XYZ file of N, CA and C in Angstrom:
435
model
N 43.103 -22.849 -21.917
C 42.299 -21.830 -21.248
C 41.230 -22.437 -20.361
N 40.595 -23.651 -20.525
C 40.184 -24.463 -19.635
C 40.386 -24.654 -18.473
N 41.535 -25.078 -18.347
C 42.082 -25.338 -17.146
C 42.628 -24.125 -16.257
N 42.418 -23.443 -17.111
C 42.735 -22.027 -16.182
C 41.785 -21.727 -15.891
N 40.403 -21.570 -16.129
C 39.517 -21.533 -15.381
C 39.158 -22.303 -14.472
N 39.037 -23.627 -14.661
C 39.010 -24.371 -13.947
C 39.286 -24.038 -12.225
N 40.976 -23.586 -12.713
C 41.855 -23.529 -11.465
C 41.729 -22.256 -10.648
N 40.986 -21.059 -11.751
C 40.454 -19.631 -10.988
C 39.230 -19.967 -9.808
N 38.523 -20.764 -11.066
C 37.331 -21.024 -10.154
C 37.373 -21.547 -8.172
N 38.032 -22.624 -8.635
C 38.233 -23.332 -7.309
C 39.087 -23.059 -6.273
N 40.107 -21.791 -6.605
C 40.988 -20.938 -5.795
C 40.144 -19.522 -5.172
N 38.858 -19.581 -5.737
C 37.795 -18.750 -5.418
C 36.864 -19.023 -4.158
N 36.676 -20.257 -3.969
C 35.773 -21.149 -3.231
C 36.424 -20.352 -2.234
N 35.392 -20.244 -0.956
C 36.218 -19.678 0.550
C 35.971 -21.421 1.447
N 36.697 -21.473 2.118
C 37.048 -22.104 2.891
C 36.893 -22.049 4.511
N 37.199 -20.989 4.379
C 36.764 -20.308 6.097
C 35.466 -19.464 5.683
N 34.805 -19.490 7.203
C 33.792 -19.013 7.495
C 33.684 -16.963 7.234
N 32.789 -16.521 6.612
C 32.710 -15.152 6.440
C 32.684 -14.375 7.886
N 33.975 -13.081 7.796
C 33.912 -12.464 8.533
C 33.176 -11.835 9.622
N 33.006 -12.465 10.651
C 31.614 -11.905 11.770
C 31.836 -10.658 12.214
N 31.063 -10.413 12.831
C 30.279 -8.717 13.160
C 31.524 -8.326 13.740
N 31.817 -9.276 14.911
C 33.323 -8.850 16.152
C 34.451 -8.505 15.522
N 34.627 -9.387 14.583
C 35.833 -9.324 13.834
C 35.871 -7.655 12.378
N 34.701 -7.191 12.375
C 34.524 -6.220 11.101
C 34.946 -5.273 11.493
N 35.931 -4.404 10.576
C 36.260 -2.771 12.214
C 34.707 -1.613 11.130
N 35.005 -0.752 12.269
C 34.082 0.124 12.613
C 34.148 0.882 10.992
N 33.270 1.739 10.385
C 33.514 2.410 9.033
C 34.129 3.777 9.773
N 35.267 3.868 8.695
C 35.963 5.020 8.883
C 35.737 6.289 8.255
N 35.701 7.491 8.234
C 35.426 8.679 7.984
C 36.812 9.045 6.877
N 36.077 9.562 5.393
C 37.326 10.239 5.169
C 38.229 11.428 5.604
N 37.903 11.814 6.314
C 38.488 13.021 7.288
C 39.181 13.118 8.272
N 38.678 12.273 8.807
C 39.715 12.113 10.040
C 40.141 10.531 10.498
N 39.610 9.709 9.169
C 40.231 8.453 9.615
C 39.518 7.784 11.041
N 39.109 8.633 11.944
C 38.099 7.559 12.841
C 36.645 7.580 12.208
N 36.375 6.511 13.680
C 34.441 5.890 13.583
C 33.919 7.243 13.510
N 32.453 7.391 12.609
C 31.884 7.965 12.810
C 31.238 7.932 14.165
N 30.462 8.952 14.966
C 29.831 8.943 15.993
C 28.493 8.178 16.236
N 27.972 7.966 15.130
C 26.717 7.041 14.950
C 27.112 5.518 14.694
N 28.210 4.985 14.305
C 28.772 3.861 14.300
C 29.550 3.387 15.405
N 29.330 4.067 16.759
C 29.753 4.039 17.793
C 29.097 3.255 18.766
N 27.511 3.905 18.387
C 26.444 3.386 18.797
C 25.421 3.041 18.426
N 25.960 2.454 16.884
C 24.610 2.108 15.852
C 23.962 0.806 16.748
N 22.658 1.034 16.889
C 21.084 0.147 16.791
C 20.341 0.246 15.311
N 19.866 -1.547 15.495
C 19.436 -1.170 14.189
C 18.047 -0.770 14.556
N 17.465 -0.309 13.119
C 15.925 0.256 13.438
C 14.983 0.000 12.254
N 14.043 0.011 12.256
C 12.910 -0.217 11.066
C 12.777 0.967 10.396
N 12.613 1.362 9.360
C 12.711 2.807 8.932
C 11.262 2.334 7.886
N 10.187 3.309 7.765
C 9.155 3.085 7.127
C 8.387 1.937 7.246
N 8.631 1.553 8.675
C 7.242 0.242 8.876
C 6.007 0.928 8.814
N 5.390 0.212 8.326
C 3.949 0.271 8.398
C 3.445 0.729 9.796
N 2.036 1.692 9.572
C 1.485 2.074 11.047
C 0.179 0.960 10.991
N 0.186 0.856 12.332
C -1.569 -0.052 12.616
C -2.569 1.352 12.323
N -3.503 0.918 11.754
C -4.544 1.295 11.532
C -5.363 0.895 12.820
N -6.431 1.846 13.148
C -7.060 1.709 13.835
C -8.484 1.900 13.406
N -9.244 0.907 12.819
C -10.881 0.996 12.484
C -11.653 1.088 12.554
N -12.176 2.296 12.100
C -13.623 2.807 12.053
C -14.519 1.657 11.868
N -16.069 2.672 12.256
C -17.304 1.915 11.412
C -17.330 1.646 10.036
N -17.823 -0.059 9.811
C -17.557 0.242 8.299
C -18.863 0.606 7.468
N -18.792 1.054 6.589
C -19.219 2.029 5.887
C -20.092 0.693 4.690
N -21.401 0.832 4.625
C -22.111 -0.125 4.152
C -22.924 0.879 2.742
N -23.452 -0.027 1.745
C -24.382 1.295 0.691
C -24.968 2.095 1.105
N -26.119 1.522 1.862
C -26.710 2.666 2.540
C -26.288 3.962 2.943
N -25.267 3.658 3.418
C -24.313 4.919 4.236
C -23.992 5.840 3.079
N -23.115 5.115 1.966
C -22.621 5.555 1.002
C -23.923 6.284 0.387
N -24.853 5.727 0.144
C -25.955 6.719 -0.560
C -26.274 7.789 0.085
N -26.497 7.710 1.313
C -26.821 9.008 2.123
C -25.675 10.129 2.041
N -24.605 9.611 1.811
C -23.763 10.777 2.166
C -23.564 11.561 0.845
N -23.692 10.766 -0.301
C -23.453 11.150 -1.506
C -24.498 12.084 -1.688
N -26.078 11.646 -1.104
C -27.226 12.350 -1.261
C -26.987 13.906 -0.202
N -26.632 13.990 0.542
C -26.519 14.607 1.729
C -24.850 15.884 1.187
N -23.847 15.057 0.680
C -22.968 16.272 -0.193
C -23.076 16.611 -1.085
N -24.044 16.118 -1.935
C -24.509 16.995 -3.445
C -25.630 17.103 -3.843
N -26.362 17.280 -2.465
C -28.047 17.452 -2.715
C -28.833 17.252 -3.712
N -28.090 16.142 -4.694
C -29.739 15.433 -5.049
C -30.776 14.734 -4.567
N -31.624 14.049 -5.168
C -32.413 13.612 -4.471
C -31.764 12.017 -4.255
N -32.389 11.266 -3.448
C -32.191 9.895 -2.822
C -32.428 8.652 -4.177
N -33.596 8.564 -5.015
C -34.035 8.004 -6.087
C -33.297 9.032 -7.137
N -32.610 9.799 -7.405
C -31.517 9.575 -8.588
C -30.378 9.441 -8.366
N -30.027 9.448 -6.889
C -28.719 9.159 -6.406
C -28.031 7.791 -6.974
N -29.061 6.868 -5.880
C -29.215 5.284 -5.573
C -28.622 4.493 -7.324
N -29.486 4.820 -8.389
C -29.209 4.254 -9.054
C -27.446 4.444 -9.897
N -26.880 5.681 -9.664
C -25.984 5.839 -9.839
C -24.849 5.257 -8.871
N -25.137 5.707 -7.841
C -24.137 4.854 -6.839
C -23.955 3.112 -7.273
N -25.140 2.349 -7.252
C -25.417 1.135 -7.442
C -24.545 1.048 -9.314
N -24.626 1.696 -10.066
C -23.971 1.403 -11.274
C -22.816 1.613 -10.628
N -22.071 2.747 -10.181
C -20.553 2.992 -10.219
C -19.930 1.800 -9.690
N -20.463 1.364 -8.489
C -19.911 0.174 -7.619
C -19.939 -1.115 -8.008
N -20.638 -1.435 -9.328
C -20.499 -2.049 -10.346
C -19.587 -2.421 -11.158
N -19.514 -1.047 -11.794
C -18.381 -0.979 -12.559
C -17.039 -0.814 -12.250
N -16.833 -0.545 -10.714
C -15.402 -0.669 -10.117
C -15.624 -1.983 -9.734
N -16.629 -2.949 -9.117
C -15.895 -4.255 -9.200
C -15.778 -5.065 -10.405
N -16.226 -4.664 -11.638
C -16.008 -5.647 -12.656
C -14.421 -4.939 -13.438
N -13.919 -3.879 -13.143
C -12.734 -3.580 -13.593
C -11.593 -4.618 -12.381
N -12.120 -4.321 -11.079
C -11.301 -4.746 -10.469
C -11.050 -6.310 -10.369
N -12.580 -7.077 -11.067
C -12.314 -8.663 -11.391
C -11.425 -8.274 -12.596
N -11.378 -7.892 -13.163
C -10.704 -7.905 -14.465
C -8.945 -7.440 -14.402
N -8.897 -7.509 -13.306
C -7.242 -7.022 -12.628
C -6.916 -5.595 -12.911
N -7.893 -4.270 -13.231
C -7.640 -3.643 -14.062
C -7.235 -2.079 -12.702
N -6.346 -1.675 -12.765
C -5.730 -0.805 -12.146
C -6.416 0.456 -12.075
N -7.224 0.814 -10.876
C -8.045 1.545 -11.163
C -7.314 2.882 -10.360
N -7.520 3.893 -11.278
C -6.788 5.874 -10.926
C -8.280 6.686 -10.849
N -8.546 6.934 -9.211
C -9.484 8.101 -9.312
C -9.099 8.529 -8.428
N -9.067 9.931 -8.609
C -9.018 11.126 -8.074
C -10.138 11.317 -7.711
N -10.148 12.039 -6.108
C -9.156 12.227 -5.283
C -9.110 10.906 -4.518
N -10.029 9.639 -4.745
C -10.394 8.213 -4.226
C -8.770 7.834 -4.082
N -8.618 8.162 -4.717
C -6.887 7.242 -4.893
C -6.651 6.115 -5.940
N -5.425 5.632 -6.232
C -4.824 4.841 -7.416
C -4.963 3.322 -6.333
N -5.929 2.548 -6.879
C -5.813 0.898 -6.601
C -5.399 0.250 -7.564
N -4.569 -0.868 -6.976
C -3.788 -2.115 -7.561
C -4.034 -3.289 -7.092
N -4.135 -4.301 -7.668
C -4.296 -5.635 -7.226
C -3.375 -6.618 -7.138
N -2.764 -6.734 -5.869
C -1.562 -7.066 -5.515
C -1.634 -8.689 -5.507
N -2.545 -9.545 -5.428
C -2.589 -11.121 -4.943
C -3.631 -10.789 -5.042
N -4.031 -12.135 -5.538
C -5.208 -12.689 -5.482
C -5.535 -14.424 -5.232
N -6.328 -14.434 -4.489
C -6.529 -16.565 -4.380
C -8.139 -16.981 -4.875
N -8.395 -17.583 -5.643
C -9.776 -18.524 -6.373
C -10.673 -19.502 -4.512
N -11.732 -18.848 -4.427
C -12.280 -19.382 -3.617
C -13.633 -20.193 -3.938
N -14.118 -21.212 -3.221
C -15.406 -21.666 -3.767
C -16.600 -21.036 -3.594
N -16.475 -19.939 -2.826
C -17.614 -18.912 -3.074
C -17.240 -17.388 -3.673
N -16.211 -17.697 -4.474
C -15.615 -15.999 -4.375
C -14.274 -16.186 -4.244
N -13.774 -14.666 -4.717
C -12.199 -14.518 -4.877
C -12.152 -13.505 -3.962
N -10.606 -13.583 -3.146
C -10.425 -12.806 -2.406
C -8.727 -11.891 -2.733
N -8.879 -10.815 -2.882
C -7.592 -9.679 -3.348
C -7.106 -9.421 -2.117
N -6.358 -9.001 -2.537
C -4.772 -8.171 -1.733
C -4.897 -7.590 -3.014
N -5.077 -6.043 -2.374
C -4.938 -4.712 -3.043
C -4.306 -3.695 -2.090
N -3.717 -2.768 -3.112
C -2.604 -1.486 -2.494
C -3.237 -0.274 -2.703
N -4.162 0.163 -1.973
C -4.664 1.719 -2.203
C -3.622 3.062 -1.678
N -3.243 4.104 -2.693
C -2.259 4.783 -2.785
C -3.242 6.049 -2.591
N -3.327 6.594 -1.464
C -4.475 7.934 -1.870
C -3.321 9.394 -1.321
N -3.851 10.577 -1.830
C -2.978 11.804 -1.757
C -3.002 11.887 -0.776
N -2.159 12.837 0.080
C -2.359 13.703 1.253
C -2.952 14.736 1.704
N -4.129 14.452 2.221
C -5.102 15.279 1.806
C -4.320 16.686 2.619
N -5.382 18.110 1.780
C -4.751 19.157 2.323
C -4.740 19.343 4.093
N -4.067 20.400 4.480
C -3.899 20.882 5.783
C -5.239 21.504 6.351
N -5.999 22.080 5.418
C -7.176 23.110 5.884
C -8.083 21.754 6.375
N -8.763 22.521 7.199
C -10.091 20.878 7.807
C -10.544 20.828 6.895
N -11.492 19.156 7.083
C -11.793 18.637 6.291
C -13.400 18.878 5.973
N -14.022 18.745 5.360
C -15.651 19.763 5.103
C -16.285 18.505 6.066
N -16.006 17.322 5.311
C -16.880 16.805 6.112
C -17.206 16.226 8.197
N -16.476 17.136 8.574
C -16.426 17.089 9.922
C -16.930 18.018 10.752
N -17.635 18.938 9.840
C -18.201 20.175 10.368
C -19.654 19.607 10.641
N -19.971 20.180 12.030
C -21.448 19.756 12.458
C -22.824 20.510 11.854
N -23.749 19.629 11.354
C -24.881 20.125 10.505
C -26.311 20.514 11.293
N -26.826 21.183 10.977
C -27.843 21.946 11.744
C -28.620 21.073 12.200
N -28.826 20.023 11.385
C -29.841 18.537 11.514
C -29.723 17.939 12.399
N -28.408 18.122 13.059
C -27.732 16.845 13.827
C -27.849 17.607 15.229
């Protein structure tokens, strides 16, 4: 039984070069036995590439406190210290590789990471919903402004 494998094996090996594109016929339809119409004139195409982003201002604490202060009208000094804890505690989950789910923020993952001599730097995958169709609150102009 050895040697019969042996001899399967090596009657397996190809020898000639794999069939090229010119030489492949067209896929046939069970119906009527010809090319489909899209295999006539298949191009290939990218299907779900990525879009470029195009970037805003970025968004610093400060900012973040004001707006937090400014959509849920507390005051500025009990805001601050809360903001300053939360952002805390999402980067010490996120040193900790730890997969962070908030709603409606979105589900982060930490995809790569590299050890730097001042600091580590991630590759993370933020997954956020689609937000609804109705506008968005915060784009409406304020009496202040």
């Amino acid at each position: 039984s050895i040697m019969a494998t042996k001899s399967t094996r090596s009657s397996r090996t190809r020898k000639t070069p794999v069939a090229t594109k010119s030489s492949t016929p067209a896929p046939v339809t069970a119906i009527d036995g010809k090319a489909p119409a899209a295999a006539a004139a298949a191009t290939p195409t990218v299907v779900d590439a990525p879009q470029s982003v195009i970037l805003g201002p970025v968004m610093r604490k400060k900012e973040l406190i004001d707006q937090v202060v400014k959509r849920s009208g507390i005051k500025k000094k009990d805001a601050k210290p809360v903001v300053e804890t939360m952002l805390s505690v999402l980067g010490e989950a996120l040193a900790d590789n730890r997969e962070l789910v908030l709603p409606p923020f979105g589900k982060v993952k930490v995809r790569r990471e590299k050890q730097l001599p001042n600091g580590r730097v991630m590759v993370v995958k933020v997954r956020q919903p689609t937000p609804p169709q109705s506008g968005p609150s915060d784009t409406m102009p304020d009496a202040a402004e």
